[in-house]
Amino acid sequence: MRPSLLCNRVVRISACGSVLVLAASVSVVAASPPAEAIVQDVSLDNYIHYHQDLLYTYMGDNRGFGAEHNLARDNIFDELSAQPNLVVELDPFNYNSNTYHNVVATLTGTDVPEDIYVVGAHFDSVNNPGADDNATGTAIVMEVARVLCRYRSPATIKFCAFDREEQGLRGSRAFVADHVGQNIVMAVTADMVGHDSGPYGMDIFGSSLSSGVISGVVDAIDAYGDGLATFLAGSATFSDHWAFESQGIPAVVAIERCFQCNPYDHTQNDAVDNPNFPDGDYLDYTMPTNLARAFVGLLVDEIGITLWHDANNDADIDMADFAELQRCYGFPATDECGAFDLNHDNTIDIDDYDSFLDALTGPTR
Ligand SMILES: [Zn+2]
């Protein structure tokens, strides 16, 4: 079968050749590190859409034991399920004789799938709208997932919306228990990250076990967080990162600076339409979107996430990659040839060729 496919390919390449050469001759886009390009995919508008339209964050809403708890959970599941390349589960656990569910979306690694990175936040609240605590963190998980699922990740990333954090980290502890013996490399989490009590920044909590992740998050916020400050806040047991750290897994939680200064936490006024903010500025959405950019940049740098089709990893889909595609065509998706195997069938074939042309001639990503 392969010769005829190859023949077909040659015809197609020659038909497109003049267009491709022209594109190459006028392309003066400088190569940049992948993280700098990928971080730009984080969208403030899309973040606000998640936070305000899908997570029930207005006065009267209740994601604790109220009607909006399951509605929000199902919206998270549906939105993640609508994204490409993610396998999404409602992951059950038992608490107080009832079954609850974490929403877990998995982007399977292409090279070392056994290495697992976790991006997490709890979506439950204390019988209130929980706009800051913790729809702000949940929307980060959703936005980081939406961005990264479109790229090639050598390692596996699990995007987790945990349930029942407020009753003692129940969902995250269940998740960790389910993964005993597996290689969770690190977990980065966010909890209350949208109310600016000043200064504009994040407390980064984690124990000495997590010093590498802490410095990684701090560096990523410095590089990609657009002015968000960081403060080393020491060890803490009161958020989902602790479910990981207590089992020996490096993990951190980012929380808005001086979260105790937010008097509306765990009250009915922790709402987008908090009546004490008639101008609608209870939340500063640039804080969580900048943190989302930092999480994206951290994972791209740590894992070595790249653009599909970018075989030479110069953050540009160009003629150099086309030359690699020609070399790889018809062969297994090993080493740099794996950059073209967007349909995950472990062979570089006509489908991958077509998607390469889309990437080369269409939108950058
Ligand atoms: Zn919280």
mmCIF file of C-alpha atoms and ligand atoms in Angstrom:
data_model
loop_
_atom_site.group_PDB
_atom_site.id
_atom_site.type_symbol
_atom_site.label_atom_id
_atom_site.label_comp_id
_atom_site.label_asym_id
_atom_site.label_seq_id
_atom_site.Cartn_x
_atom_site.Cartn_y
_atom_site.Cartn_z
ATOM 1 C CA MET A 1 0.000 0.000 0.000
ATOM 2 C CA ARG A 2 2.774 2.402 0.781
ATOM 3 C CA PRO A 3 4.074 3.065 -2.766
ATOM 4 C CA SER A 4 0.716 4.316 -3.998
ATOM 5 C CA LEU A 5 0.315 6.574 -1.001
ATOM 6 C CA LEU A 6 3.790 7.904 -1.578
ATOM 7 C CA CYS A 7 3.009 8.561 -5.236
ATOM 8 C CA ASN A 8 -0.129 10.377 -4.270
ATOM 9 C CA ARG A 9 1.843 12.469 -1.815
ATOM 10 C CA VAL A 10 4.447 13.472 -4.359
ATOM 11 C CA VAL A 11 1.744 14.741 -6.686
ATOM 12 C CA ARG A 12 0.205 16.774 -3.928
ATOM 13 C CA ILE A 13 3.513 18.235 -2.819
ATOM 14 C CA SER A 14 4.473 19.295 -6.336
ATOM 15 C CA ALA A 15 1.067 20.884 -6.816
ATOM 16 C CA CYS A 16 1.574 22.953 -3.706
ATOM 17 C CA GLY A 17 5.272 23.559 -4.188
ATOM 18 C CA SER A 18 5.149 27.033 -5.636
ATOM 19 C CA VAL A 19 2.834 28.261 -2.892
ATOM 20 C CA LEU A 20 5.025 26.751 -0.218
ATOM 21 C CA VAL A 21 8.222 28.262 -1.592
ATOM 22 C CA LEU A 22 6.557 31.656 -1.860
ATOM 23 C CA ALA A 23 5.394 31.408 1.728
ATOM 24 C CA ALA A 24 8.896 30.547 2.822
ATOM 25 C CA SER A 25 10.495 33.394 0.898
ATOM 26 C CA VAL A 26 8.312 36.071 2.503
ATOM 27 C CA SER A 27 8.341 34.637 5.992
ATOM 28 C CA VAL A 28 10.539 36.747 8.260
ATOM 29 C CA VAL A 29 8.904 35.739 11.528
ATOM 30 C CA ALA A 30 11.648 35.321 14.075
ATOM 31 C CA ALA A 31 11.758 32.107 16.035
ATOM 32 C CA SER A 32 10.794 32.457 19.673
ATOM 33 C CA PRO A 33 10.649 29.989 22.508
ATOM 34 C CA PRO A 34 7.423 27.972 22.408
ATOM 35 C CA ALA A 35 6.303 29.130 25.860
ATOM 36 C CA GLU A 36 6.232 32.776 24.813
ATOM 37 C CA ALA A 37 3.986 31.918 21.885
ATOM 38 C CA ILE A 38 1.721 29.466 23.682
ATOM 39 C CA VAL A 39 1.197 31.702 26.706
ATOM 40 C CA GLN A 40 -0.426 34.249 24.383
ATOM 41 C CA ASP A 41 -3.300 31.815 23.780
ATOM 42 C CA VAL A 42 -4.655 32.443 27.285
ATOM 43 C CA SER A 43 -7.680 34.653 26.798
ATOM 44 C CA LEU A 44 -9.051 37.138 29.329
ATOM 45 C CA ASP A 45 -12.425 37.135 27.548
ATOM 46 C CA ASN A 46 -12.631 33.366 27.537
ATOM 47 C CA TYR A 47 -11.620 33.213 31.189
ATOM 48 C CA ILE A 48 -14.426 35.645 32.084
ATOM 49 C CA HIS A 49 -16.853 33.566 30.010
ATOM 50 C CA TYR A 50 -15.974 30.454 31.997
ATOM 51 C CA HIS A 51 -16.183 32.268 35.304
ATOM 52 C CA GLN A 52 -19.410 34.161 34.730
ATOM 53 C CA ASP A 53 -21.378 31.925 32.347
ATOM 54 C CA LEU A 54 -20.547 28.347 33.381
ATOM 55 C CA LEU A 55 -19.727 28.312 37.095
ATOM 56 C CA TYR A 56 -22.778 29.903 38.805
ATOM 57 C CA THR A 57 -20.985 32.767 40.485
ATOM 58 C CA TYR A 58 -23.833 35.234 41.116
ATOM 59 C CA MET A 59 -25.794 36.184 44.235
ATOM 60 C CA GLY A 60 -28.065 33.298 45.225
ATOM 61 C CA ASP A 61 -26.015 30.590 43.536
ATOM 62 C CA ASN A 62 -24.850 27.683 45.702
ATOM 63 C CA ARG A 63 -22.101 25.248 44.653
ATOM 64 C CA GLY A 64 -21.908 23.773 48.147
ATOM 65 C CA PHE A 65 -24.839 21.447 48.677
ATOM 66 C CA GLY A 66 -27.195 23.560 46.573
ATOM 67 C CA ALA A 67 -28.745 23.218 43.148
ATOM 68 C CA GLU A 68 -25.846 24.820 41.298
ATOM 69 C CA HIS A 69 -23.244 22.331 42.538
ATOM 70 C CA ASN A 70 -24.060 19.625 40.007
ATOM 71 C CA LEU A 71 -24.927 22.159 37.305
ATOM 72 C CA ALA A 72 -21.469 23.724 37.565
ATOM 73 C CA ARG A 73 -19.774 20.316 37.669
ATOM 74 C CA ASP A 74 -21.614 19.258 34.522
ATOM 75 C CA ASN A 75 -20.724 22.512 32.760
ATOM 76 C CA ILE A 76 -17.049 21.905 33.543
ATOM 77 C CA PHE A 77 -17.352 18.376 32.186
ATOM 78 C CA ASP A 78 -19.138 19.507 29.026
ATOM 79 C CA GLU A 79 -16.736 22.349 28.292
ATOM 80 C CA LEU A 80 -13.638 20.190 28.741
ATOM 81 C CA SER A 81 -15.250 17.431 26.675
ATOM 82 C CA ALA A 82 -15.742 19.898 23.823
ATOM 83 C CA GLN A 83 -11.968 20.459 23.594
ATOM 84 C CA PRO A 84 -9.755 18.356 21.310
ATOM 85 C CA ASN A 85 -7.415 15.622 22.567
ATOM 86 C CA LEU A 86 -8.782 15.478 26.116
ATOM 87 C CA VAL A 87 -10.295 12.393 27.740
ATOM 88 C CA VAL A 88 -12.699 13.671 30.391
ATOM 89 C CA GLU A 89 -14.100 11.678 33.305
ATOM 90 C CA LEU A 90 -16.442 12.216 36.206
ATOM 91 C CA ASP A 91 -14.186 10.526 38.742
ATOM 92 C CA PRO A 92 -16.267 9.246 41.691
ATOM 93 C CA PHE A 93 -15.364 9.171 45.353
ATOM 94 C CA ASN A 94 -17.279 8.592 48.546
ATOM 95 C CA TYR A 95 -17.748 11.148 51.281
ATOM 96 C CA ASN A 96 -20.214 10.993 54.159
ATOM 97 C CA SER A 97 -22.130 8.100 52.566
ATOM 98 C CA ASN A 98 -22.628 9.981 49.319
ATOM 99 C CA THR A 99 -20.909 9.772 45.945
ATOM 100 C CA TYR A 100 -19.296 12.910 44.555
ATOM 101 C CA HIS A 101 -17.154 13.449 41.472
ATOM 102 C CA ASN A 102 -13.965 15.219 40.531
ATOM 103 C CA VAL A 103 -13.893 16.295 36.907
ATOM 104 C CA VAL A 104 -10.617 15.013 35.452
ATOM 105 C CA ALA A 105 -9.485 15.823 31.904
ATOM 106 C CA THR A 106 -6.412 13.970 30.678
ATOM 107 C CA LEU A 107 -4.036 15.064 27.927
ATOM 108 C CA THR A 108 -2.001 11.911 27.367
ATOM 109 C CA GLY A 109 1.722 12.367 26.929
ATOM 110 C CA THR A 110 3.257 11.464 23.585
ATOM 111 C CA ASP A 111 6.694 10.355 24.846
ATOM 112 C CA VAL A 112 6.558 9.673 28.598
ATOM 113 C CA PRO A 113 2.848 9.230 29.350
ATOM 114 C CA GLU A 114 3.631 7.668 32.733
ATOM 115 C CA ASP A 115 4.872 11.049 33.981
ATOM 116 C CA ILE A 116 1.820 12.949 35.234
ATOM 117 C CA TYR A 117 1.523 16.686 35.875
ATOM 118 C CA VAL A 118 -1.576 17.973 37.664
ATOM 119 C CA VAL A 119 -3.292 21.346 37.307
ATOM 120 C CA GLY A 120 -6.025 21.570 39.926
ATOM 121 C CA ALA A 121 -8.571 23.670 41.760
ATOM 122 C CA HIS A 122 -11.698 22.949 43.776
ATOM 123 C CA PHE A 123 -15.038 23.872 42.264
ATOM 124 C CA ASP A 124 -17.216 23.380 45.349
ATOM 125 C CA SER A 125 -18.106 26.290 47.646
ATOM 126 C CA VAL A 126 -19.402 26.856 51.174
ATOM 127 C CA ASN A 127 -23.070 27.015 50.182
ATOM 128 C CA ASN A 128 -22.504 30.327 48.462
ATOM 129 C CA PRO A 129 -21.688 31.625 44.958
ATOM 130 C CA GLY A 130 -17.975 31.127 45.644
ATOM 131 C CA ALA A 131 -17.017 33.554 42.903
ATOM 132 C CA ASP A 132 -13.527 34.037 44.325
ATOM 133 C CA ASP A 133 -13.394 30.818 46.401
ATOM 134 C CA ASN A 134 -13.016 29.022 44.117
ATOM 135 C CA ALA A 135 -14.566 29.678 40.737
ATOM 136 C CA THR A 136 -11.494 31.808 40.019
ATOM 137 C CA GLY A 137 -9.211 28.773 40.377
ATOM 138 C CA THR A 138 -11.591 26.458 38.552
ATOM 139 C CA ALA A 139 -11.728 28.741 35.519
ATOM 140 C CA ILE A 140 -7.911 28.696 35.460
ATOM 141 C CA VAL A 141 -7.934 24.905 35.207
ATOM 142 C CA MET A 142 -10.446 25.128 32.337
ATOM 143 C CA GLU A 143 -8.541 27.840 30.464
ATOM 144 C CA VAL A 144 -5.125 26.194 30.875
ATOM 145 C CA ALA A 145 -6.668 22.934 29.612
ATOM 146 C CA ARG A 146 -8.248 24.687 26.620
ATOM 147 C CA VAL A 147 -4.889 26.177 25.658
ATOM 148 C CA LEU A 148 -2.547 23.239 26.257
ATOM 149 C CA CYS A 149 -4.687 20.471 24.742
ATOM 150 C CA ARG A 150 -3.905 21.932 21.320
ATOM 151 C CA TYR A 151 -0.192 21.246 21.713
ATOM 152 C CA ARG A 152 2.104 18.245 21.821
ATOM 153 C CA SER A 153 2.939 17.331 25.395
ATOM 154 C CA PRO A 154 5.599 14.656 25.934
ATOM 155 C CA ALA A 155 4.214 13.976 29.438
ATOM 156 C CA THR A 156 0.638 13.502 30.618
ATOM 157 C CA ILE A 157 -1.272 16.436 32.101
ATOM 158 C CA LYS A 158 -4.378 15.924 34.234
ATOM 159 C CA PHE A 159 -6.625 18.961 34.572
ATOM 160 C CA CYS A 160 -8.636 18.463 37.757
ATOM 161 C CA ALA A 161 -11.675 20.260 39.137
ATOM 162 C CA PHE A 162 -11.831 18.823 42.633
ATOM 163 C CA ASP A 163 -15.005 18.472 44.667
ATOM 164 C CA ARG A 164 -15.542 18.757 48.425
ATOM 165 C CA GLU A 165 -12.391 20.667 49.264
ATOM 166 C CA GLU A 166 -14.315 22.623 51.850
ATOM 167 C CA GLN A 167 -15.076 19.452 53.835
ATOM 168 C CA GLY A 168 -11.394 18.542 54.185
ATOM 169 C CA LEU A 169 -9.792 18.182 50.748
ATOM 170 C CA ARG A 170 -12.001 15.163 50.072
ATOM 171 C CA GLY A 171 -11.826 15.143 46.293
ATOM 172 C CA SER A 172 -8.124 15.815 45.969
ATOM 173 C CA ARG A 173 -7.297 13.216 48.634
ATOM 174 C CA ALA A 174 -9.396 10.672 46.711
ATOM 175 C CA PHE A 175 -7.584 11.573 43.496
ATOM 176 C CA VAL A 176 -4.184 11.069 45.114
ATOM 177 C CA ALA A 177 -5.311 7.761 46.649
ATOM 178 C CA ASP A 178 -6.433 6.591 43.215
ATOM 179 C CA HIS A 179 -2.948 7.280 41.812
ATOM 180 C CA VAL A 180 -0.779 5.599 44.425
ATOM 181 C CA GLY A 181 2.204 4.020 42.722
ATOM 182 C CA GLN A 182 1.948 6.270 39.686
ATOM 183 C CA ASN A 183 4.435 8.996 38.927
ATOM 184 C CA ILE A 184 2.771 12.313 39.686
ATOM 185 C CA VAL A 185 5.670 14.687 39.094
ATOM 186 C CA MET A 186 4.010 17.785 40.525
ATOM 187 C CA ALA A 187 0.698 19.492 41.155
ATOM 188 C CA VAL A 188 0.042 23.202 40.729
ATOM 189 C CA THR A 189 -3.212 24.493 42.132
ATOM 190 C CA ALA A 190 -5.073 27.776 42.570
ATOM 191 C CA ASP A 191 -7.550 28.732 45.294
ATOM 192 C CA MET A 192 -9.011 32.273 45.613
ATOM 193 C CA VAL A 193 -7.023 34.166 43.043
ATOM 194 C CA GLY A 194 -9.279 36.984 41.840
ATOM 195 C CA HIS A 195 -9.775 39.564 44.605
ATOM 196 C CA ASP A 196 -7.048 42.160 44.878
ATOM 197 C CA SER A 197 -6.610 43.230 48.496
ATOM 198 C CA GLY A 198 -3.206 44.599 47.542
ATOM 199 C CA PRO A 199 -0.440 44.326 46.689
ATOM 200 C CA TYR A 200 -1.241 42.875 43.263
ATOM 201 C CA GLY A 201 0.178 39.388 43.593
ATOM 202 C CA MET A 202 0.056 35.807 44.730
ATOM 203 C CA ASP A 203 1.071 34.055 47.911
ATOM 204 C CA ILE A 204 2.777 30.796 46.937
ATOM 205 C CA PHE A 205 2.275 28.099 49.558
ATOM 206 C CA GLY A 206 4.274 24.896 49.752
ATOM 207 C CA SER A 207 6.611 23.013 52.052
ATOM 208 C CA SER A 208 10.335 22.360 51.605
ATOM 209 C CA LEU A 209 9.361 19.150 49.798
ATOM 210 C CA SER A 210 8.056 21.369 47.002
ATOM 211 C CA SER A 211 10.909 23.873 46.800
ATOM 212 C CA GLY A 212 11.553 23.030 43.146
ATOM 213 C CA VAL A 213 7.922 23.589 42.172
ATOM 214 C CA ILE A 214 7.743 26.766 44.259
ATOM 215 C CA SER A 215 10.736 28.286 42.494
ATOM 216 C CA GLY A 216 9.343 27.104 39.162
ATOM 217 C CA VAL A 217 6.003 28.822 39.777
ATOM 218 C CA VAL A 218 7.689 32.002 41.025
ATOM 219 C CA ASP A 219 9.951 32.109 37.977
ATOM 220 C CA ALA A 220 7.016 31.451 35.656
ATOM 221 C CA ILE A 221 4.950 34.241 37.212
ATOM 222 C CA ASP A 222 7.932 36.572 36.846
ATOM 223 C CA ALA A 223 8.339 35.587 33.200
ATOM 224 C CA TYR A 224 4.716 35.291 32.057
ATOM 225 C CA GLY A 225 2.554 36.884 34.774
ATOM 226 C CA ASP A 226 2.570 40.453 33.414
ATOM 227 C CA GLY A 227 3.451 42.231 36.648
ATOM 228 C CA LEU A 228 1.871 39.819 39.120
ATOM 229 C CA ALA A 229 4.072 39.782 42.229
ATOM 230 C CA THR A 230 4.889 36.656 44.223
ATOM 231 C CA PHE A 231 5.349 36.128 47.939
ATOM 232 C CA LEU A 232 6.756 32.971 49.496
ATOM 233 C CA ALA A 233 4.163 32.010 52.078
ATOM 234 C CA GLY A 234 5.501 28.758 53.552
ATOM 235 C CA SER A 235 3.754 25.497 54.231
ATOM 236 C CA ALA A 236 -0.032 25.227 54.493
ATOM 237 C CA THR A 237 -2.512 22.403 54.987
ATOM 238 C CA PHE A 238 -5.718 24.207 54.025
ATOM 239 C CA SER A 239 -5.987 23.685 50.282
ATOM 240 C CA ASP A 240 -5.849 20.866 47.748
ATOM 241 C CA HIS A 241 -2.080 21.006 47.231
ATOM 242 C CA TRP A 242 -1.772 19.469 50.695
ATOM 243 C CA ALA A 243 -3.500 16.279 49.548
ATOM 244 C CA PHE A 244 -0.433 15.819 47.326
ATOM 245 C CA GLU A 245 2.281 17.103 49.669
ATOM 246 C CA SER A 246 1.008 14.963 52.548
ATOM 247 C CA GLN A 247 1.660 11.934 50.340
ATOM 248 C CA GLY A 248 5.138 13.063 49.330
ATOM 249 C CA ILE A 249 4.218 14.643 45.993
ATOM 250 C CA PRO A 250 5.593 18.148 45.315
ATOM 251 C CA ALA A 251 2.738 20.625 45.022
ATOM 252 C CA VAL A 252 1.921 24.288 45.509
ATOM 253 C CA VAL A 253 -1.144 26.468 45.798
ATOM 254 C CA ALA A 254 -1.304 30.059 44.597
ATOM 255 C CA ILE A 255 -3.659 32.278 46.588
ATOM 256 C CA GLU A 256 -4.295 36.014 46.238
ATOM 257 C CA ARG A 257 -1.993 38.068 48.460
ATOM 258 C CA CYS A 258 -3.545 38.454 51.926
ATOM 259 C CA PHE A 259 -6.566 36.286 51.205
ATOM 260 C CA GLN A 260 -7.628 36.822 54.819
ATOM 261 C CA CYS A 261 -8.168 40.452 53.813
ATOM 262 C CA ASN A 262 -11.131 39.429 51.650
ATOM 263 C CA PRO A 263 -14.059 39.756 54.095
ATOM 264 C CA TYR A 264 -16.488 38.127 51.664
ATOM 265 C CA ASP A 265 -14.885 34.680 51.554
ATOM 266 C CA HIS A 266 -17.373 32.002 52.597
ATOM 267 C CA THR A 267 -20.216 34.557 52.585
ATOM 268 C CA GLN A 268 -23.161 35.062 50.254
ATOM 269 C CA ASN A 269 -21.448 38.191 48.929
ATOM 270 C CA ASP A 270 -18.568 36.214 47.401
ATOM 271 C CA ALA A 271 -20.327 36.860 44.104
ATOM 272 C CA VAL A 272 -19.604 38.510 40.778
ATOM 273 C CA ASP A 273 -22.382 40.974 41.640
ATOM 274 C CA ASN A 274 -21.177 41.568 45.211
ATOM 275 C CA PRO A 275 -23.395 44.509 46.259
ATOM 276 C CA ASN A 276 -20.487 46.184 48.017
ATOM 277 C CA PHE A 277 -18.898 46.743 44.603
ATOM 278 C CA PRO A 278 -21.527 48.639 42.591
ATOM 279 C CA ASP A 279 -19.012 49.155 39.793
ATOM 280 C CA GLY A 280 -18.709 45.385 39.395
ATOM 281 C CA ASP A 281 -15.040 45.295 40.307
ATOM 282 C CA TYR A 282 -15.076 42.858 43.220
ATOM 283 C CA LEU A 283 -12.850 40.634 41.103
ATOM 284 C CA ASP A 284 -9.856 41.724 39.031
ATOM 285 C CA TYR A 285 -9.832 39.172 36.234
ATOM 286 C CA THR A 286 -6.327 40.099 35.143
ATOM 287 C CA MET A 287 -4.989 38.359 38.269
ATOM 288 C CA PRO A 288 -6.206 34.840 37.463
ATOM 289 C CA THR A 289 -5.522 35.181 33.734
ATOM 290 C CA ASN A 290 -1.958 36.218 34.468
ATOM 291 C CA LEU A 291 -1.658 33.241 36.797
ATOM 292 C CA ALA A 292 -3.072 31.011 34.046
ATOM 293 C CA ARG A 293 -0.371 32.336 31.698
ATOM 294 C CA ALA A 294 2.254 31.491 34.297
ATOM 295 C CA PHE A 295 0.900 27.958 34.719
ATOM 296 C CA VAL A 296 0.933 27.493 30.943
ATOM 297 C CA GLY A 297 4.489 28.811 30.685
ATOM 298 C CA LEU A 298 5.661 26.646 33.573
ATOM 299 C CA LEU A 299 4.260 23.473 32.050
ATOM 300 C CA VAL A 300 5.535 24.254 28.558
ATOM 301 C CA ASP A 301 9.029 24.817 29.925
ATOM 302 C CA GLU A 302 9.005 21.927 32.409
ATOM 303 C CA ILE A 303 7.524 19.304 30.112
ATOM 304 C CA GLY A 304 8.928 20.543 26.827
ATOM 305 C CA ILE A 305 5.553 21.097 25.208
ATOM 306 C CA THR A 306 5.835 22.031 21.537
ATOM 307 C CA LEU A 307 3.723 23.004 18.582
ATOM 308 C CA TRP A 308 2.466 20.120 16.514
ATOM 309 C CA HIS A 309 4.320 19.930 13.177
ATOM 310 C CA ASP A 310 7.230 21.956 14.558
ATOM 311 C CA ALA A 311 9.854 19.230 14.169
ATOM 312 C CA ASN A 312 12.807 21.545 14.773
ATOM 313 C CA ASN A 313 11.014 23.240 17.687
ATOM 314 C CA ASP A 314 11.648 26.819 16.619
ATOM 315 C CA ALA A 315 8.035 27.900 17.336
ATOM 316 C CA ASP A 316 7.394 28.386 13.640
ATOM 317 C CA ILE A 317 5.777 25.990 11.171
ATOM 318 C CA ASP A 318 7.899 26.503 8.101
ATOM 319 C CA MET A 319 9.838 24.926 5.239
ATOM 320 C CA ALA A 320 12.405 23.409 7.566
ATOM 321 C CA ASP A 321 9.600 21.400 9.145
ATOM 322 C CA PHE A 322 8.279 20.542 5.693
ATOM 323 C CA ALA A 323 11.636 19.026 4.857
ATOM 324 C CA GLU A 324 11.406 16.919 7.997
ATOM 325 C CA LEU A 325 7.876 15.860 7.059
ATOM 326 C CA GLN A 326 9.141 14.639 3.705
ATOM 327 C CA ARG A 327 11.825 12.628 5.471
ATOM 328 C CA CYS A 328 9.359 11.196 8.001
ATOM 329 C CA TYR A 329 6.507 10.393 5.649
ATOM 330 C CA GLY A 330 5.435 6.759 5.823
ATOM 331 C CA PHE A 331 7.606 6.007 8.830
ATOM 332 C CA PRO A 332 6.756 5.437 12.497
ATOM 333 C CA ALA A 333 6.241 8.464 14.694
ATOM 334 C CA THR A 334 9.468 8.179 16.633
ATOM 335 C CA ASP A 335 11.734 10.998 17.793
ATOM 336 C CA GLU A 336 11.191 14.252 15.921
ATOM 337 C CA CYS A 337 8.853 12.526 13.453
ATOM 338 C CA GLY A 338 6.382 12.321 16.334
ATOM 339 C CA ALA A 339 5.839 16.046 15.943
ATOM 340 C CA PHE A 340 3.682 15.278 12.887
ATOM 341 C CA ASP A 341 1.532 12.496 14.351
ATOM 342 C CA LEU A 342 -1.421 14.647 15.287
ATOM 343 C CA ASN A 343 -3.887 11.763 14.870
ATOM 344 C CA HIS A 344 -1.915 9.564 17.266
ATOM 345 C CA ASP A 345 -1.772 6.506 14.999
ATOM 346 C CA ASN A 346 2.017 6.235 15.332
ATOM 347 C CA THR A 347 2.613 6.571 11.600
ATOM 348 C CA ILE A 348 3.258 9.710 9.611
ATOM 349 C CA ASP A 349 0.670 9.444 6.890
ATOM 350 C CA ILE A 350 -1.591 11.404 4.599
ATOM 351 C CA ASP A 351 -3.768 12.645 7.475
ATOM 352 C CA ASP A 352 -0.716 14.133 9.154
ATOM 353 C CA TYR A 353 0.382 15.592 5.856
ATOM 354 C CA ASP A 354 -2.980 17.304 5.448
ATOM 355 C CA SER A 355 -2.943 18.716 8.952
ATOM 356 C CA PHE A 356 0.603 19.968 8.363
ATOM 357 C CA LEU A 357 -0.548 21.892 5.309
ATOM 358 C CA ASP A 358 -3.416 23.359 7.343
ATOM 359 C CA ALA A 359 -0.934 24.520 9.972
ATOM 360 C CA LEU A 360 1.436 25.913 7.354
ATOM 361 C CA THR A 361 -1.105 27.794 5.282
ATOM 362 C CA GLY A 362 -3.811 28.531 7.859
ATOM 363 C CA PRO A 363 -3.746 30.090 11.303
ATOM 364 C CA THR A 364 -0.438 29.625 13.077
ATOM 365 C CA ARG A 365 -1.943 27.172 15.519
HETATM 366 ZN ZN ZN B 1 -10.995 27.476 48.526
#
